[in-house]
CSV table of C-alpha atoms in Angstrom, one decimal:
chain,number,residue,atom,x,y,z
A,1,UNK,CA,27.2,14.7,-1.8
A,2,UNK,CA,26.6,15.9,-5.3
A,3,UNK,CA,23.9,18.5,-5.2
A,4,UNK,CA,22.6,20.1,-8.3
A,5,UNK,CA,23.8,23.6,-8.9
A,6,UNK,CA,21.0,26.1,-9.3
A,7,UNK,CA,21.0,27.6,-12.8
A,8,UNK,CA,17.5,29.0,-12.9
A,9,UNK,CA,16.7,32.4,-14.4
A,10,UNK,CA,20.0,33.9,-13.1
A,11,UNK,CA,22.2,31.4,-14.9
A,12,UNK,CA,25.4,29.8,-13.5
A,13,UNK,CA,26.5,30.2,-10.0
A,14,UNK,CA,28.9,33.0,-10.8
A,15,UNK,CA,25.9,35.2,-11.5
A,16,UNK,CA,24.9,34.9,-7.8
A,17,UNK,CA,27.3,37.7,-7.0
A,18,UNK,CA,25.1,40.3,-8.7
A,19,UNK,CA,22.0,39.2,-6.9
A,20,UNK,CA,20.7,40.9,-3.8
A,21,UNK,CA,22.4,39.6,-0.5
A,22,UNK,CA,24.1,36.8,-2.5
A,23,UNK,CA,21.0,34.9,-3.3
A,24,UNK,CA,18.7,34.9,-6.4
A,25,UNK,CA,16.3,37.5,-5.3
A,26,UNK,CA,15.5,40.0,-8.0
A,27,UNK,CA,16.9,37.9,-10.8
A,28,UNK,CA,13.6,36.8,-12.4
A,29,UNK,CA,12.5,38.2,-15.7
A,30,UNK,CA,9.5,40.5,-16.1
A,31,UNK,CA,6.9,38.0,-14.8
A,32,UNK,CA,4.8,38.6,-11.7
A,33,UNK,CA,4.5,36.0,-8.9
A,34,UNK,CA,1.7,35.8,-6.5
A,35,UNK,CA,1.1,33.9,-3.2
A,36,UNK,CA,-2.2,32.4,-2.0
A,37,UNK,CA,-2.7,31.3,1.5
A,38,UNK,CA,-5.6,29.5,3.3
A,39,UNK,CA,-6.2,28.2,6.8
A,40,UNK,CA,-9.0,26.6,8.8
A,41,UNK,CA,-11.1,29.1,10.7
A,42,UNK,CA,-11.5,31.8,8.1
A,43,UNK,CA,-13.3,30.9,4.9
A,44,UNK,CA,-11.1,33.0,2.7
A,45,UNK,CA,-8.1,32.9,0.4
A,46,UNK,CA,-5.5,35.6,1.3
A,47,UNK,CA,-3.7,37.1,-1.7
A,48,UNK,CA,-0.2,38.5,-1.9
A,49,UNK,CA,2.2,39.9,-4.5
A,50,UNK,CA,5.7,38.5,-4.3
A,51,UNK,CA,8.1,41.5,-4.5
A,52,UNK,CA,11.6,41.4,-6.1
A,53,UNK,CA,13.2,41.2,-2.6
A,54,UNK,CA,10.9,38.4,-1.5
A,55,UNK,CA,8.6,40.6,0.6
A,56,UNK,CA,4.9,39.8,0.5
A,57,UNK,CA,2.5,42.7,-0.2
A,58,UNK,CA,-1.3,42.1,0.3
A,59,UNK,CA,-3.2,42.7,-2.9
A,60,UNK,CA,-5.7,45.5,-3.1
A,61,UNK,CA,-8.4,42.9,-2.2
A,62,UNK,CA,-6.4,41.0,0.4
A,63,UNK,CA,-8.8,38.1,0.8
A,64,UNK,CA,-11.5,36.2,-1.2
A,65,UNK,CA,-14.4,34.2,0.1
A,66,UNK,CA,-14.4,30.4,-0.5
A,67,UNK,CA,-16.1,27.4,1.1
A,68,UNK,CA,-16.2,26.2,4.6
A,69,UNK,CA,-12.9,25.5,6.4
A,70,UNK,CA,-10.4,25.6,3.5
A,71,UNK,CA,-7.4,23.3,4.0
A,72,UNK,CA,-5.3,23.4,0.8
A,73,UNK,CA,-4.6,25.2,-2.4
A,74,UNK,CA,-3.5,24.0,-5.8
A,75,UNK,CA,-2.8,26.2,-8.8
A,76,UNK,CA,-3.7,25.0,-12.3
A,77,UNK,CA,-0.5,24.3,-14.3
A,78,UNK,CA,-1.3,27.2,-16.6
A,79,UNK,CA,-1.5,29.6,-13.7
A,80,UNK,CA,-5.0,30.7,-14.8
A,81,UNK,CA,-7.0,29.0,-12.0
A,82,UNK,CA,-6.8,28.2,-8.3
A,83,UNK,CA,-8.4,25.3,-6.6
A,84,UNK,CA,-9.2,25.2,-2.9
A,85,UNK,CA,-10.3,22.1,-0.9
A,86,UNK,CA,-13.0,23.0,1.6
A,87,UNK,CA,-13.0,20.5,4.4
A,88,UNK,CA,-16.4,21.1,6.0
A,89,UNK,CA,-18.1,21.8,2.8
A,90,UNK,CA,-16.8,18.6,1.2
A,91,UNK,CA,-16.1,20.4,-2.1
A,92,UNK,CA,-13.5,22.2,-4.2
A,93,UNK,CA,-13.8,25.9,-5.0
A,94,UNK,CA,-12.5,27.1,-8.4
A,95,UNK,CA,-11.3,30.7,-8.8
A,96,UNK,CA,-9.8,32.6,-11.8
A,97,UNK,CA,-6.4,34.3,-11.4
A,98,UNK,CA,-6.0,37.7,-13.1
A,99,UNK,CA,-2.9,37.6,-15.2
A,100,UNK,CA,-1.9,41.2,-14.6
A,101,UNK,CA,-2.6,41.8,-10.9
A,102,UNK,CA,-3.1,38.3,-9.4
A,103,UNK,CA,-6.6,39.1,-8.0
A,104,UNK,CA,-9.0,36.2,-7.7
A,105,UNK,CA,-12.5,36.1,-9.1
A,106,UNK,CA,-15.4,33.8,-9.6
A,107,UNK,CA,-15.3,32.5,-13.2
A,108,UNK,CA,-18.0,33.9,-15.5
A,109,UNK,CA,-20.3,31.2,-16.8
A,110,UNK,CA,-21.4,31.3,-20.4
A,111,UNK,CA,-24.3,28.8,-19.8
A,112,UNK,CA,-27.8,30.0,-20.4
A,113,UNK,CA,-29.0,27.5,-17.7
A,114,UNK,CA,-29.1,29.0,-14.2
A,115,UNK,CA,-27.3,26.5,-11.9
A,116,UNK,CA,-28.8,25.3,-8.7
A,117,UNK,CA,-25.4,25.4,-7.0
A,118,UNK,CA,-22.5,27.9,-7.5
A,119,UNK,CA,-20.9,27.0,-10.9
A,120,UNK,CA,-17.4,27.2,-9.4
A,121,UNK,CA,-18.0,24.7,-6.5
A,122,UNK,CA,-17.6,21.0,-7.1
A,123,UNK,CA,-18.5,18.1,-4.7
A,124,UNK,CA,-15.8,15.8,-3.4
A,125,UNK,CA,-15.8,13.0,-1.0
A,126,UNK,CA,-16.4,13.8,2.7
A,127,UNK,CA,-13.7,16.0,4.3
A,128,UNK,CA,-11.2,16.9,1.6
A,129,UNK,CA,-7.9,17.7,3.4
A,130,UNK,CA,-5.6,18.1,0.4
A,131,UNK,CA,-5.9,18.9,-3.3
A,132,UNK,CA,-3.3,18.2,-6.1
A,133,UNK,CA,-3.1,19.1,-9.8
A,134,UNK,CA,-1.3,16.9,-12.3
A,135,UNK,CA,1.6,18.7,-13.9
A,136,UNK,CA,1.2,16.8,-17.2
A,137,UNK,CA,-2.5,16.1,-17.7
A,138,UNK,CA,-5.8,17.8,-17.0
A,139,UNK,CA,-6.5,15.9,-13.8
A,140,UNK,CA,-7.2,17.1,-10.3
A,141,UNK,CA,-7.5,15.0,-7.1
A,142,UNK,CA,-8.6,15.5,-3.5
A,143,UNK,CA,-7.7,13.3,-0.5
A,144,UNK,CA,-10.8,12.9,1.6
A,145,UNK,CA,-9.8,12.5,5.3
A,146,UNK,CA,-13.3,11.6,6.6
A,147,UNK,CA,-14.3,9.3,3.8
A,148,UNK,CA,-10.9,7.7,3.5
A,149,UNK,CA,-10.5,7.9,-0.3
A,150,UNK,CA,-9.5,10.0,-3.3
A,151,UNK,CA,-11.8,11.9,-5.6
A,152,UNK,CA,-10.6,12.5,-9.2
A,153,UNK,CA,-11.7,15.1,-11.7
A,154,UNK,CA,-10.9,16.0,-15.3
A,155,UNK,CA,-10.2,19.7,-15.8
A,156,UNK,CA,-11.6,21.9,-18.6
A,157,UNK,CA,-8.5,23.5,-20.0
A,158,UNK,CA,-10.3,26.6,-21.1
A,159,UNK,CA,-12.6,27.5,-18.2
A,160,UNK,CA,-11.1,25.3,-15.4
A,161,UNK,CA,-14.3,23.5,-14.6
A,162,UNK,CA,-14.2,20.0,-13.1
A,163,UNK,CA,-15.9,16.8,-14.2
A,164,UNK,CA,-15.9,13.9,-11.7
A,165,UNK,CA,-13.9,10.8,-12.7
A,166,UNK,CA,-15.0,9.0,-9.5
A,167,UNK,CA,-13.8,7.9,-6.1
A,168,UNK,CA,-10.8,5.6,-5.6
A,169,UNK,CA,-10.0,3.4,-2.7
A,170,UNK,CA,-6.8,3.5,-0.7
A,171,UNK,CA,-6.8,-0.1,0.3
A,172,UNK,CA,-6.7,-3.3,-1.9
A,173,UNK,CA,-10.0,-5.1,-2.4
A,174,UNK,CA,-10.6,-8.7,-1.4
A,175,UNK,CA,-9.1,-11.2,-1.5
A,176,UNK,CA,-6.3,-9.0,-0.2
A,177,UNK,CA,-5.9,-9.1,3.6
A,178,UNK,CA,-8.1,-6.6,5.4
A,179,UNK,CA,-6.4,-3.3,6.1
A,180,UNK,CA,-7.2,-0.5,8.6
A,181,UNK,CA,-9.4,2.2,7.2
A,182,UNK,CA,-7.2,4.9,5.7
A,183,UNK,CA,-7.0,8.5,6.9
A,184,UNK,CA,-5.3,10.4,4.1
A,185,UNK,CA,-3.5,13.5,5.2
A,186,UNK,CA,-1.4,14.7,2.2
A,187,UNK,CA,-0.8,14.0,-1.5
A,188,UNK,CA,1.9,14.5,-4.1
A,189,UNK,CA,1.9,13.7,-7.8
A,190,UNK,CA,5.1,12.8,-9.7
A,191,UNK,CA,6.3,15.5,-12.1
A,192,UNK,CA,6.1,12.7,-14.7
A,193,UNK,CA,2.3,12.5,-14.0
A,194,UNK,CA,2.4,8.7,-13.7
A,195,UNK,CA,1.9,8.2,-9.9
A,196,UNK,CA,-0.1,9.8,-7.1
A,197,UNK,CA,1.2,9.3,-3.6
A,198,UNK,CA,-1.1,9.6,-0.6
A,199,UNK,CA,0.1,9.8,3.0
A,200,UNK,CA,-2.1,8.1,5.7
A,201,UNK,CA,-0.9,9.7,8.9
A,202,UNK,CA,-2.9,7.6,11.4
A,203,UNK,CA,-2.0,4.3,9.7
A,204,UNK,CA,1.7,5.3,9.2
A,205,UNK,CA,1.6,4.4,5.5
A,206,UNK,CA,1.9,5.8,2.0
A,207,UNK,CA,-0.3,4.6,-0.8
A,208,UNK,CA,1.0,4.5,-4.3
A,209,UNK,CA,-1.6,4.9,-7.1
A,210,UNK,CA,-0.9,4.6,-10.9
A,211,UNK,CA,-2.6,7.3,-13.0
A,212,UNK,CA,-4.2,6.1,-16.2
A,213,UNK,CA,-4.5,8.1,-19.4
A,214,UNK,CA,-8.1,8.9,-18.4
A,215,UNK,CA,-7.1,10.0,-14.9
A,216,UNK,CA,-8.4,6.9,-13.2
A,217,UNK,CA,-6.4,5.6,-10.2
A,218,UNK,CA,-5.2,2.1,-9.5
A,219,UNK,CA,-3.3,1.0,-6.3
A,220,UNK,CA,0.2,-0.2,-7.3
A,221,UNK,CA,0.1,-2.5,-4.3
A,222,UNK,CA,-0.7,-2.4,-0.6
A,223,UNK,CA,0.1,0.9,1.2
A,224,UNK,CA,3.8,1.0,2.2
A,225,UNK,CA,4.6,1.2,5.9
A,226,UNK,CA,6.8,4.2,6.9
A,227,UNK,CA,8.0,2.3,10.0
A,228,UNK,CA,6.9,1.7,13.6
A,229,UNK,CA,5.0,4.6,15.1
A,230,UNK,CA,5.4,6.8,11.9
A,231,UNK,CA,3.0,9.6,11.2
A,232,UNK,CA,3.5,10.7,7.6
A,233,UNK,CA,2.0,14.2,7.2
A,234,UNK,CA,3.6,15.7,4.1
A,235,UNK,CA,5.0,14.4,0.7
A,236,UNK,CA,7.2,15.8,-2.0
A,237,UNK,CA,8.6,14.3,-5.2
A,238,UNK,CA,11.7,15.9,-6.6
A,239,UNK,CA,11.6,17.3,-10.2
A,240,UNK,CA,12.9,14.2,-12.1
A,241,UNK,CA,10.3,12.0,-10.5
A,242,UNK,CA,13.0,9.6,-9.1
A,243,UNK,CA,12.7,10.3,-5.4
A,244,UNK,CA,9.9,10.7,-2.9
A,245,UNK,CA,10.3,12.4,0.5
A,246,UNK,CA,8.0,12.0,3.5
A,247,UNK,CA,7.8,14.1,6.6
A,248,UNK,CA,7.3,11.8,9.7
A,249,UNK,CA,5.9,14.1,12.4
A,250,UNK,CA,6.0,11.4,15.1
A,251,UNK,CA,9.7,10.5,14.7
A,252,UNK,CA,11.0,14.0,13.7
A,253,UNK,CA,12.6,12.7,10.5
A,254,UNK,CA,12.3,12.9,6.7
A,255,UNK,CA,12.2,9.6,4.9
A,256,UNK,CA,13.6,9.3,1.4
A,257,UNK,CA,12.7,6.7,-1.2
A,258,UNK,CA,13.7,5.9,-4.7
A,259,UNK,CA,10.7,5.4,-7.0
A,260,UNK,CA,10.7,2.4,-9.2
A,261,UNK,CA,9.2,2.2,-12.6
A,262,UNK,CA,6.2,0.3,-11.2
A,263,UNK,CA,5.8,2.8,-8.3
A,264,UNK,CA,7.7,0.7,-5.7
A,265,UNK,CA,9.5,2.6,-2.9
A,266,UNK,CA,13.0,1.7,-1.9
A,267,UNK,CA,14.7,3.7,1.0
A,268,UNK,CA,17.6,5.8,-0.2
A,269,UNK,CA,21.0,5.6,1.5
A,270,UNK,CA,21.0,7.3,4.9
A,271,UNK,CA,17.2,7.4,5.3
A,272,UNK,CA,15.7,8.5,7.6
A,273,UNK,CA,17.2,12.0,7.9
A,274,UNK,CA,17.0,14.0,11.1
A,275,UNK,CA,14.6,17.0,11.0
A,276,UNK,CA,13.4,19.5,13.6
A,277,UNK,CA,10.5,18.7,16.0
A,278,UNK,CA,7.3,17.7,14.3
A,279,UNK,CA,8.0,18.3,10.6
A,280,UNK,CA,4.6,19.0,9.0
A,281,UNK,CA,5.4,20.6,5.6
A,282,UNK,CA,7.8,19.9,2.8
A,283,UNK,CA,9.0,21.9,-0.2
A,284,UNK,CA,11.5,21.3,-3.0
A,285,UNK,CA,12.9,24.1,-5.1
A,286,UNK,CA,12.0,23.8,-8.9
A,287,UNK,CA,15.6,22.9,-9.7
A,288,UNK,CA,15.5,19.9,-7.3
A,289,UNK,CA,18.6,21.1,-5.5
A,290,UNK,CA,17.2,21.7,-2.0
A,291,UNK,CA,14.5,20.3,0.3
A,292,UNK,CA,12.9,22.2,3.1
A,293,UNK,CA,10.9,21.1,6.1
A,294,UNK,CA,8.5,23.2,8.2
A,295,UNK,CA,9.0,22.0,11.8
A,296,UNK,CA,5.9,22.8,13.9
A,297,UNK,CA,7.3,21.8,17.2
A,298,UNK,CA,10.6,23.7,17.0
A,299,UNK,CA,9.4,26.7,15.1
A,300,UNK,CA,12.1,26.5,12.4
A,301,UNK,CA,12.8,25.2,8.9
A,302,UNK,CA,15.4,22.5,8.1
A,303,UNK,CA,17.3,22.8,4.8
A,304,UNK,CA,18.9,19.9,2.9
A,305,UNK,CA,21.0,19.4,-0.2
A,306,UNK,CA,19.6,16.7,-2.5
A,307,UNK,CA,22.1,14.3,-4.0
A,308,UNK,CA,21.1,14.2,-7.7
A,309,UNK,CA,22.3,10.6,-8.2
A,310,UNK,CA,21.2,8.8,-5.0
A,311,UNK,CA,18.5,11.1,-3.5
A,312,UNK,CA,20.4,11.2,-0.2
A,313,UNK,CA,19.9,14.4,1.9
A,314,UNK,CA,22.7,16.4,3.5
A,315,UNK,CA,22.0,19.1,6.1
A,316,UNK,CA,22.8,22.6,5.0
A,317,UNK,CA,25.3,24.5,7.1
A,318,UNK,CA,23.4,26.3,9.9
A,319,UNK,CA,20.2,24.4,9.5
A,320,UNK,CA,17.6,24.6,11.0
A,321,UNK,CA,16.7,28.2,10.7
A,322,UNK,CA,14.1,29.9,13.0
A,323,UNK,CA,11.0,31.2,11.2
A,324,UNK,CA,10.3,34.0,13.8
A,325,UNK,CA,6.8,32.6,14.2
A,326,UNK,CA,5.1,29.7,15.9
A,327,UNK,CA,3.8,26.5,14.3
A,328,UNK,CA,5.4,26.2,10.9
A,329,UNK,CA,3.1,24.2,8.7
A,330,UNK,CA,3.7,24.5,4.9
A,331,UNK,CA,6.4,25.3,2.5
A,332,UNK,CA,6.6,26.9,-1.0
A,333,UNK,CA,9.5,28.0,-3.2
A,334,UNK,CA,9.5,30.7,-5.9
A,335,UNK,CA,9.8,29.7,-9.6
A,336,UNK,CA,13.4,31.0,-9.8
A,337,UNK,CA,14.4,29.1,-6.6
A,338,UNK,CA,15.4,32.3,-4.9
A,339,UNK,CA,12.9,32.5,-2.0
A,340,UNK,CA,11.3,29.9,0.3
A,341,UNK,CA,8.1,30.7,2.2
A,342,UNK,CA,7.0,28.9,5.4
A,343,UNK,CA,3.6,29.4,6.9
A,344,UNK,CA,3.4,29.7,10.7
A,345,UNK,CA,0.0,28.3,11.6
A,346,UNK,CA,-0.2,29.3,15.3
A,347,UNK,CA,1.2,32.9,15.0
A,348,UNK,CA,-0.7,33.6,11.8
A,349,UNK,CA,2.2,34.7,9.6
A,350,UNK,CA,4.5,33.7,6.7
A,351,UNK,CA,8.3,33.5,7.1
A,352,UNK,CA,10.3,34.4,4.0
A,353,UNK,CA,14.0,33.4,3.4
A,354,UNK,CA,16.4,34.1,0.6
A,355,UNK,CA,18.2,31.0,-0.6
A,356,UNK,CA,22.0,31.2,-1.0
A,357,UNK,CA,23.8,29.0,-3.6
A,358,UNK,CA,24.8,26.6,-0.8
A,359,UNK,CA,21.2,26.4,0.6
A,360,UNK,CA,21.8,28.6,3.6
A,361,UNK,CA,18.7,30.7,4.4
A,362,UNK,CA,18.6,34.4,5.2
A,363,UNK,CA,15.4,36.1,6.4
A,364,UNK,CA,13.9,38.6,4.0
A,365,UNK,CA,13.6,42.1,5.4
A,366,UNK,CA,10.2,42.4,7.2
A,367,UNK,CA,9.8,38.6,7.7
A,368,UNK,CA,7.5,37.2,9.0
A,369,UNK,CA,4.6,38.7,7.2
A,370,UNK,CA,1.2,38.7,8.9
A,371,UNK,CA,-1.9,36.8,7.5
A,372,UNK,CA,-5.3,36.8,9.3
A,373,UNK,CA,-5.7,33.0,9.4
A,374,UNK,CA,-4.1,29.9,10.9
A,375,UNK,CA,-2.1,29.5,7.7
A,376,UNK,CA,-2.0,25.8,6.7
A,377,UNK,CA,-1.3,25.9,2.9
A,378,UNK,CA,0.5,28.3,0.5
A,379,UNK,CA,0.6,28.2,-3.3
A,380,UNK,CA,2.7,30.3,-5.6
A,381,UNK,CA,1.7,31.3,-9.2
A,382,UNK,CA,4.0,32.9,-11.8
A,383,UNK,CA,2.1,35.0,-14.3
């Protein structure tokens, strides 16, 4: 197992000895990092400042109103904007992120025309369950659970506004054989910006779509089966764009695939990899060294080393690690790869762990941190 050595803002591994508790906490430069959390049941975004020791402190305005039943958050690549998919409203809400204090606000419109609808709300297909921003181009996508398709937008780089590209099917058109109606549950975009991956939990498949230069999507082939009885509910692509990982909630495993130049998926050696009960969330640190799963059924997080050559996963010593809450659902890792956050949907809190050089996790003092919603998604923004 040849895992990448983390060399983020703290430099080589020898530097770890000067960091708090042996992990990278406190080693970032003078930037501020903020966390944004949503969950179905409260039509708000909850805002936190990430402290140097990994603790989460609610901002002076701890929540911000959005649309009906928010399900997912996606920051703009610039860190200037935040997008929230609103399941019951069938729309996306756009909010500005203050550079200095992280507080959210409704963008100020310079138009002399008074809009009929709020200028920061954009219609999607029916039932958007997930939202994803391209890391390389001004494109945003929502996976629409009820309608069974994906809506695409171009993003105004200055004001963050959205212009619809259209809706894109997740099954091949005739004369291809008829396929079950898709029920998209999660999305991930390759760091190279060339492919969008969509998990269809009910059908047990992952659709691969090529992203054109104008943001349009084209299926790279029929959706790929994840195996008998599989229920893919989370996706992550590691930072080189070579490997895709899929959380299979039904079989309590993580599936690993090598991504071909045409988007084809080939299982990596050793796949599938054992996880905790009902893995529902995935996260990879920015260096691509570690993968984490939020295990809803066993109330813990599994940690793996990612082999940089083969994509094979190796369990970290001591994994899985208890979150201290109930119903882990989503994962996010700080920009300097020092802290991993795991939302606990049932107990309404957020677990925080420091990441050691070998991937071992240690709870941050005060973890888990309360949040007044059934937290289902968390996004981190470095400003």
